[in-house]
């Protein structure tokens, strides 16, 4: 996923949700992690119950469903990363394993 930011000079930040931690914090869901491209930036996203209808609407959108279906059947998936997909996925697995060991 790419996140556009004007505050960082109109950069597109590459996000990989496979790397991020998801946890419950009271009545909220928190997604936290580090964006690595093109800048190193720690972030957190807080989702509350009032956000769910908007998220459900985005997920149920025809374009989103089409993307999900294509990703399920397409072998060579497109990506935003600066390295090839296999290298990136291996690096994600290594970082996740290191983070779990550190806990």
Short mmCIF file of N, CA, C and O in Angstrom, two decimals:
data_model
loop_
_atom_site.label_atom_id
_atom_site.label_comp_id
_atom_site.label_asym_id
_atom_site.label_seq_id
_atom_site.Cartn_x
_atom_site.Cartn_y
_atom_site.Cartn_z
N UNK A 1 0.85 -1.16 0.00
CA UNK A 1 0.00 0.00 0.00
C UNK A 1 0.90 1.22 0.00
O UNK A 1 1.95 1.23 0.62
N UNK A 2 0.47 2.26 -0.69
CA UNK A 2 1.21 3.51 -0.67
C UNK A 2 0.38 4.56 0.04
O UNK A 2 -0.82 4.65 -0.16
N UNK A 3 1.04 5.35 0.85
CA UNK A 3 0.42 6.44 1.58
C UNK A 3 1.08 7.72 1.12
O UNK A 3 2.30 7.84 1.19
N UNK A 4 0.29 8.67 0.61
CA UNK A 4 0.85 9.94 0.18
C UNK A 4 0.87 10.91 1.34
O UNK A 4 -0.06 10.97 2.13
N UNK A 5 1.96 11.67 1.43
CA UNK A 5 2.11 12.61 2.53
C UNK A 5 2.63 13.94 2.02
O UNK A 5 3.69 13.99 1.41
N UNK A 6 1.89 15.00 2.25
CA UNK A 6 2.37 16.33 1.91
C UNK A 6 3.40 16.80 2.93
O UNK A 6 4.32 17.52 2.60
N UNK A 7 3.22 16.40 4.18
CA UNK A 7 4.12 16.83 5.24
C UNK A 7 5.55 16.34 5.05
O UNK A 7 6.48 16.91 5.61
N UNK A 8 5.74 15.30 4.28
CA UNK A 8 7.08 14.78 4.01
C UNK A 8 7.55 15.16 2.61
O UNK A 8 8.36 14.48 2.00
N UNK A 9 7.02 16.26 2.09
CA UNK A 9 7.43 16.71 0.76
C UNK A 9 6.76 15.95 -0.35
O UNK A 9 7.39 15.63 -1.35
N UNK A 10 5.49 15.62 -0.18
CA UNK A 10 4.70 14.89 -1.18
C UNK A 10 5.30 13.53 -1.55
O UNK A 10 5.29 13.11 -2.69
N UNK A 11 5.85 12.85 -0.58
CA UNK A 11 6.41 11.53 -0.79
C UNK A 11 5.31 10.47 -0.74
O UNK A 11 4.31 10.67 -0.09
N UNK A 12 5.55 9.39 -1.41
CA UNK A 12 4.69 8.22 -1.29
C UNK A 12 5.41 7.23 -0.40
O UNK A 12 6.52 6.80 -0.69
N UNK A 13 4.78 6.88 0.71
CA UNK A 13 5.36 5.95 1.68
C UNK A 13 4.84 4.55 1.39
O UNK A 13 3.64 4.34 1.27
N UNK A 14 5.74 3.61 1.27
CA UNK A 14 5.36 2.24 0.97
C UNK A 14 5.11 1.48 2.26
O UNK A 14 5.97 1.41 3.13
N UNK A 15 3.90 0.92 2.38
CA UNK A 15 3.49 0.21 3.59
C UNK A 15 3.31 -1.28 3.26
O UNK A 15 2.79 -1.61 2.21
N UNK A 16 3.74 -2.13 4.18
CA UNK A 16 3.54 -3.56 4.03
C UNK A 16 2.88 -4.08 5.31
O UNK A 16 3.54 -4.24 6.33
N UNK A 17 1.59 -4.33 5.25
CA UNK A 17 0.84 -4.70 6.44
C UNK A 17 1.21 -6.07 6.99
O UNK A 17 0.83 -6.42 8.09
N UNK A 18 1.98 -6.86 6.25
CA UNK A 18 2.47 -8.13 6.80
C UNK A 18 3.48 -7.90 7.92
O UNK A 18 3.71 -8.78 8.74
N UNK A 19 4.09 -6.73 7.95
CA UNK A 19 5.13 -6.43 8.93
C UNK A 19 4.58 -5.86 10.24
O UNK A 19 5.29 -5.82 11.22
N UNK A 20 3.37 -5.38 10.26
CA UNK A 20 2.89 -4.57 11.36
C UNK A 20 2.19 -5.40 12.43
O UNK A 20 1.62 -6.45 12.16
N UNK A 21 2.26 -4.89 13.65
CA UNK A 21 1.59 -5.53 14.78
C UNK A 21 0.17 -5.01 14.88
O UNK A 21 -0.07 -3.81 14.73
N UNK A 22 -0.75 -5.92 15.15
CA UNK A 22 -2.15 -5.55 15.36
C UNK A 22 -2.51 -6.00 16.77
O UNK A 22 -2.29 -7.16 17.13
N UNK A 23 -3.03 -5.07 17.57
CA UNK A 23 -3.39 -5.42 18.95
C UNK A 23 -4.61 -4.62 19.36
O UNK A 23 -4.95 -3.62 18.77
N UNK A 24 -5.23 -5.11 20.40
CA UNK A 24 -6.39 -4.43 20.98
C UNK A 24 -5.91 -3.53 22.11
O UNK A 24 -5.07 -3.93 22.91
N UNK A 25 -6.40 -2.31 22.17
CA UNK A 25 -6.07 -1.36 23.23
C UNK A 25 -7.38 -0.75 23.71
O UNK A 25 -7.88 0.20 23.11
N UNK A 26 -7.95 -1.35 24.76
CA UNK A 26 -9.26 -0.89 25.24
C UNK A 26 -10.31 -1.16 24.19
O UNK A 26 -10.48 -2.28 23.72
N UNK A 27 -11.00 -0.10 23.77
CA UNK A 27 -12.05 -0.23 22.75
C UNK A 27 -11.53 -0.01 21.34
O UNK A 27 -12.31 0.08 20.40
N UNK A 28 -10.22 0.09 21.19
CA UNK A 28 -9.65 0.38 19.87
C UNK A 28 -8.75 -0.75 19.39
O UNK A 28 -8.21 -1.52 20.18
N UNK A 29 -8.59 -0.82 18.09
CA UNK A 29 -7.65 -1.70 17.45
C UNK A 29 -6.47 -0.83 17.03
O UNK A 29 -6.66 0.24 16.44
N UNK A 30 -5.25 -1.25 17.33
CA UNK A 30 -4.07 -0.46 17.00
C UNK A 30 -3.20 -1.27 16.05
O UNK A 30 -2.85 -2.42 16.31
N UNK A 31 -2.86 -0.65 14.92
CA UNK A 31 -1.91 -1.22 13.96
C UNK A 31 -0.67 -0.36 14.08
O UNK A 31 -0.73 0.86 13.90
N UNK A 32 0.47 -0.96 14.42
CA UNK A 32 1.70 -0.20 14.62
C UNK A 32 2.86 -0.87 13.91
O UNK A 32 2.91 -2.09 13.77
N UNK A 33 3.80 -0.04 13.45
CA UNK A 33 4.96 -0.57 12.77
C UNK A 33 5.87 0.52 12.30
O UNK A 33 5.78 1.66 12.75
N UNK A 34 6.72 0.17 11.35
CA UNK A 34 7.67 1.11 10.79
C UNK A 34 7.60 1.07 9.28
O UNK A 34 7.69 0.00 8.68
N UNK A 35 7.43 2.24 8.69
CA UNK A 35 7.53 2.37 7.23
C UNK A 35 9.01 2.47 6.92
O UNK A 35 9.75 3.19 7.59
N UNK A 36 9.48 1.76 5.91
CA UNK A 36 10.91 1.73 5.61
C UNK A 36 11.27 2.44 4.32
O UNK A 36 12.43 2.77 4.10
N UNK A 37 10.32 2.64 3.43
CA UNK A 37 10.61 3.30 2.14
C UNK A 37 9.65 4.46 1.93
O UNK A 37 8.46 4.29 2.14
N UNK A 38 10.08 5.57 1.49
CA UNK A 38 11.45 6.03 1.25
C UNK A 38 12.10 6.61 2.51
O UNK A 38 13.24 7.03 2.48
N UNK A 39 11.35 6.63 3.61
CA UNK A 39 11.89 7.14 4.88
C UNK A 39 11.64 6.10 5.96
O UNK A 39 10.77 5.26 5.83
N UNK A 40 12.40 6.18 7.03
CA UNK A 40 12.21 5.31 8.19
C UNK A 40 11.29 6.06 9.15
O UNK A 40 11.68 7.08 9.70
N UNK A 41 10.05 5.54 9.33
CA UNK A 41 9.06 6.29 10.07
C UNK A 41 8.17 5.34 10.88
O UNK A 41 7.48 4.50 10.32
N UNK A 42 8.24 5.45 12.21
CA UNK A 42 7.36 4.66 13.07
C UNK A 42 5.97 5.28 13.04
O UNK A 42 5.83 6.50 13.03
N UNK A 43 4.94 4.44 13.04
CA UNK A 43 3.58 4.96 12.98
C UNK A 43 2.64 4.06 13.78
O UNK A 43 2.99 2.94 14.13
N UNK A 44 1.46 4.57 14.06
CA UNK A 44 0.38 3.75 14.59
C UNK A 44 -0.93 4.26 14.02
O UNK A 44 -1.09 5.46 13.79
N UNK A 45 -1.84 3.33 13.78
CA UNK A 45 -3.18 3.64 13.30
C UNK A 45 -4.14 3.12 14.36
O UNK A 45 -4.07 1.96 14.74
N UNK A 46 -5.02 3.98 14.83
CA UNK A 46 -6.00 3.60 15.84
C UNK A 46 -7.37 3.54 15.16
O UNK A 46 -7.80 4.49 14.55
N UNK A 47 -8.05 2.39 15.32
CA UNK A 47 -9.36 2.17 14.72
C UNK A 47 -10.35 1.93 15.84
O UNK A 47 -10.14 1.06 16.69
N UNK A 48 -11.45 2.68 15.82
CA UNK A 48 -12.50 2.47 16.82
C UNK A 48 -13.75 1.94 16.12
O UNK A 48 -13.80 1.83 14.89
N UNK A 49 -14.76 1.62 16.90
CA UNK A 49 -15.99 1.02 16.35
C UNK A 49 -16.65 1.92 15.31
O UNK A 49 -17.25 1.45 14.36
N UNK A 50 -16.53 3.23 15.48
CA UNK A 50 -17.16 4.16 14.55
C UNK A 50 -16.49 4.14 13.18
O UNK A 50 -17.08 4.58 12.20
N UNK A 51 -15.27 3.61 13.08
CA UNK A 51 -14.55 3.53 11.81
C UNK A 51 -14.98 2.33 10.96
O UNK A 51 -14.73 2.31 9.76
N UNK A 52 -15.59 1.34 11.59
CA UNK A 52 -15.89 0.07 10.91
C UNK A 52 -16.80 0.23 9.69
O UNK A 52 -16.53 -0.37 8.65
N UNK A 53 -17.88 1.03 9.75
CA UNK A 53 -18.70 1.17 8.54
C UNK A 53 -17.91 1.70 7.33
O UNK A 53 -18.10 1.23 6.21
N UNK A 54 -17.02 2.64 7.55
CA UNK A 54 -16.21 3.17 6.45
C UNK A 54 -15.24 2.14 5.91
O UNK A 54 -15.03 2.03 4.70
N UNK A 55 -14.63 1.37 6.81
CA UNK A 55 -13.71 0.31 6.39
C UNK A 55 -14.48 -0.76 5.62
O UNK A 55 -14.02 -1.23 4.57
N UNK A 56 -15.65 -1.15 6.12
CA UNK A 56 -16.47 -2.16 5.45
C UNK A 56 -16.88 -1.67 4.06
O UNK A 56 -16.89 -2.45 3.10
N UNK A 57 -17.20 -0.39 3.95
CA UNK A 57 -17.58 0.18 2.65
C UNK A 57 -16.41 0.09 1.67
O UNK A 57 -16.58 -0.25 0.50
N UNK A 58 -15.19 0.40 2.15
CA UNK A 58 -14.01 0.32 1.29
C UNK A 58 -13.73 -1.12 0.87
O UNK A 58 -13.40 -1.39 -0.29
N UNK A 59 -13.89 -2.08 1.79
CA UNK A 59 -13.64 -3.48 1.49
C UNK A 59 -14.69 -4.03 0.52
O UNK A 59 -14.37 -4.81 -0.38
N UNK A 60 -15.94 -3.60 0.67
CA UNK A 60 -17.02 -4.11 -0.18
C UNK A 60 -17.08 -3.41 -1.54
O UNK A 60 -17.87 -3.79 -2.39
N UNK A 61 -16.23 -2.43 -1.76
CA UNK A 61 -16.20 -1.70 -3.01
C UNK A 61 -15.83 -2.65 -4.15
O UNK A 61 -14.97 -3.53 -4.00
N UNK A 62 -16.45 -2.46 -5.29
CA UNK A 62 -16.22 -3.33 -6.44
C UNK A 62 -14.74 -3.38 -6.85
O UNK A 62 -14.20 -4.44 -7.16
N UNK A 63 -14.08 -2.22 -6.84
CA UNK A 63 -12.66 -2.17 -7.21
C UNK A 63 -11.80 -2.95 -6.21
O UNK A 63 -10.87 -3.66 -6.61
N UNK A 64 -12.11 -2.85 -4.92
CA UNK A 64 -11.36 -3.58 -3.90
C UNK A 64 -11.57 -5.08 -4.07
O UNK A 64 -10.61 -5.86 -4.02
N UNK A 65 -12.81 -5.49 -4.25
CA UNK A 65 -13.09 -6.92 -4.42
C UNK A 65 -12.39 -7.47 -5.66
O UNK A 65 -11.86 -8.59 -5.64
N UNK A 66 -12.35 -6.69 -6.74
CA UNK A 66 -11.64 -7.11 -7.95
C UNK A 66 -10.15 -7.29 -7.70
O UNK A 66 -9.54 -8.26 -8.15
N UNK A 67 -9.56 -6.36 -6.94
CA UNK A 67 -8.14 -6.45 -6.60
C UNK A 67 -7.86 -7.69 -5.75
O UNK A 67 -6.88 -8.41 -5.97
N UNK A 68 -8.74 -7.96 -4.79
CA UNK A 68 -8.58 -9.14 -3.93
C UNK A 68 -8.66 -10.41 -4.77
O UNK A 68 -7.81 -11.31 -4.64
N UNK A 69 -9.65 -10.51 -5.64
CA UNK A 69 -9.78 -11.70 -6.48
C UNK A 69 -8.57 -11.88 -7.38
O UNK A 69 -8.07 -13.00 -7.53
N UNK A 70 -8.10 -10.79 -8.00
CA UNK A 70 -6.91 -10.89 -8.86
C UNK A 70 -5.69 -11.36 -8.06
O UNK A 70 -4.89 -12.15 -8.54
N UNK A 71 -5.55 -10.85 -6.83
CA UNK A 71 -4.38 -11.23 -6.03
C UNK A 71 -4.42 -12.70 -5.62
O UNK A 71 -3.39 -13.31 -5.40
N UNK A 72 -5.63 -13.26 -5.53
CA UNK A 72 -5.75 -14.67 -5.17
C UNK A 72 -5.37 -15.60 -6.31
O UNK A 72 -4.86 -16.70 -6.07
N UNK A 73 -5.58 -15.18 -7.55
CA UNK A 73 -5.33 -16.07 -8.69
C UNK A 73 -4.06 -15.69 -9.46
O UNK A 73 -3.55 -16.51 -10.22
N UNK A 74 -3.54 -14.51 -9.25
CA UNK A 74 -2.37 -14.06 -10.00
C UNK A 74 -1.09 -14.52 -9.30
O UNK A 74 -0.90 -14.26 -8.11
N UNK A 75 -0.24 -15.17 -10.04
CA UNK A 75 0.99 -15.71 -9.46
C UNK A 75 2.05 -14.63 -9.27
O UNK A 75 2.64 -14.50 -8.21
N UNK A 76 2.34 -13.83 -10.30
CA UNK A 76 3.35 -12.78 -10.21
C UNK A 76 2.67 -11.47 -9.85
O UNK A 76 2.22 -10.73 -10.71
N UNK A 77 2.62 -11.19 -8.56
CA UNK A 77 1.90 -10.02 -8.08
C UNK A 77 2.70 -8.74 -8.26
O UNK A 77 3.92 -8.74 -8.14
N UNK A 78 2.00 -7.66 -8.53
CA UNK A 78 2.65 -6.34 -8.63
C UNK A 78 2.94 -5.84 -7.22
O UNK A 78 2.26 -6.20 -6.26
N UNK A 79 3.99 -5.02 -7.09
CA UNK A 79 4.33 -4.48 -5.76
C UNK A 79 4.90 -3.08 -5.90
O UNK A 79 5.25 -2.65 -6.98
N UNK A 80 4.99 -2.40 -4.75
CA UNK A 80 5.52 -1.04 -4.71
C UNK A 80 6.97 -0.99 -4.24
O UNK A 80 7.55 0.07 -4.18
N UNK A 81 7.55 -2.11 -3.86
CA UNK A 81 8.84 -2.10 -3.18
C UNK A 81 9.99 -1.86 -4.15
O UNK A 81 9.90 -2.15 -5.32
N UNK A 82 11.10 -1.38 -3.60
CA UNK A 82 12.27 -1.08 -4.43
C UNK A 82 13.06 -2.34 -4.78
O UNK A 82 13.89 -2.31 -5.67
N UNK A 83 12.82 -3.44 -4.07
CA UNK A 83 13.48 -4.71 -4.38
C UNK A 83 12.46 -5.65 -5.02
O UNK A 83 11.26 -5.39 -4.99
N UNK A 84 12.93 -6.76 -5.57
CA UNK A 84 11.98 -7.72 -6.13
C UNK A 84 11.15 -8.32 -5.01
O UNK A 84 11.53 -8.30 -3.84
N UNK A 85 10.00 -8.86 -5.35
CA UNK A 85 9.04 -9.34 -4.37
C UNK A 85 9.62 -10.42 -3.45
O UNK A 85 9.44 -10.38 -2.24
N UNK A 86 10.31 -11.39 -4.02
CA UNK A 86 10.86 -12.49 -3.21
C UNK A 86 11.84 -11.96 -2.16
O UNK A 86 11.79 -12.37 -1.00
N UNK A 87 12.71 -11.05 -2.55
CA UNK A 87 13.67 -10.47 -1.61
C UNK A 87 12.94 -9.70 -0.51
O UNK A 87 13.28 -9.81 0.67
N UNK A 88 11.94 -8.93 -0.91
CA UNK A 88 11.19 -8.15 0.07
C UNK A 88 10.47 -9.06 1.06
O UNK A 88 10.53 -8.84 2.28
N UNK A 89 9.80 -10.09 0.58
CA UNK A 89 9.06 -11.00 1.46
C UNK A 89 10.03 -11.71 2.42
O UNK A 89 9.73 -11.86 3.61
N UNK A 90 11.18 -12.12 1.93
CA UNK A 90 12.18 -12.75 2.80
C UNK A 90 12.64 -11.79 3.90
O UNK A 90 12.80 -12.18 5.05
N UNK A 91 12.85 -10.53 3.54
CA UNK A 91 13.27 -9.53 4.52
C UNK A 91 12.17 -9.29 5.56
O UNK A 91 12.45 -9.14 6.75
N UNK A 92 10.92 -9.26 5.12
CA UNK A 92 9.79 -9.10 6.05
C UNK A 92 9.77 -10.27 7.03
O UNK A 92 9.62 -10.06 8.24
N UNK A 93 9.92 -11.48 6.55
CA UNK A 93 9.92 -12.66 7.43
C UNK A 93 11.06 -12.58 8.45
O UNK A 93 10.89 -12.91 9.62
N UNK A 94 12.24 -12.15 7.99
CA UNK A 94 13.38 -12.04 8.89
C UNK A 94 13.12 -10.99 9.97
O UNK A 94 13.38 -11.24 11.15
N UNK A 95 12.57 -9.84 9.60
CA UNK A 95 12.29 -8.78 10.58
C UNK A 95 11.21 -9.22 11.57
O UNK A 95 11.28 -8.93 12.75
N UNK A 96 10.18 -9.93 11.08
CA UNK A 96 9.12 -10.42 11.97
C UNK A 96 9.68 -11.43 12.98
O UNK A 96 9.36 -11.39 14.16
N UNK A 97 10.53 -12.33 12.51
CA UNK A 97 11.14 -13.33 13.40
C UNK A 97 12.00 -12.65 14.45
O UNK A 97 11.95 -13.01 15.63
N UNK A 98 12.77 -11.65 14.04
CA UNK A 98 13.62 -10.92 14.99
C UNK A 98 12.78 -10.17 16.01
O UNK A 98 13.10 -10.14 17.20
N UNK A 99 11.65 -9.59 15.57
CA UNK A 99 10.78 -8.87 16.50
C UNK A 99 10.13 -9.82 17.48
O UNK A 99 10.00 -9.51 18.68
N UNK A 100 9.75 -11.01 17.04
CA UNK A 100 9.14 -12.00 17.95
C UNK A 100 10.16 -12.51 18.96
O UNK A 100 9.83 -12.75 20.11
N UNK A 101 11.41 -12.69 18.53
CA UNK A 101 12.46 -13.12 19.45
C UNK A 101 12.75 -12.07 20.50
O UNK A 101 13.06 -12.39 21.64
N UNK A 102 12.64 -10.81 20.12
CA UNK A 102 12.94 -9.71 21.04
C UNK A 102 11.86 -9.55 22.13
O UNK A 102 12.12 -8.96 23.17
N UNK A 103 10.68 -10.11 21.89
CA UNK A 103 9.58 -9.97 22.87
C UNK A 103 9.74 -10.84 24.03
O UNK A 103 10.16 -11.74 24.36
#
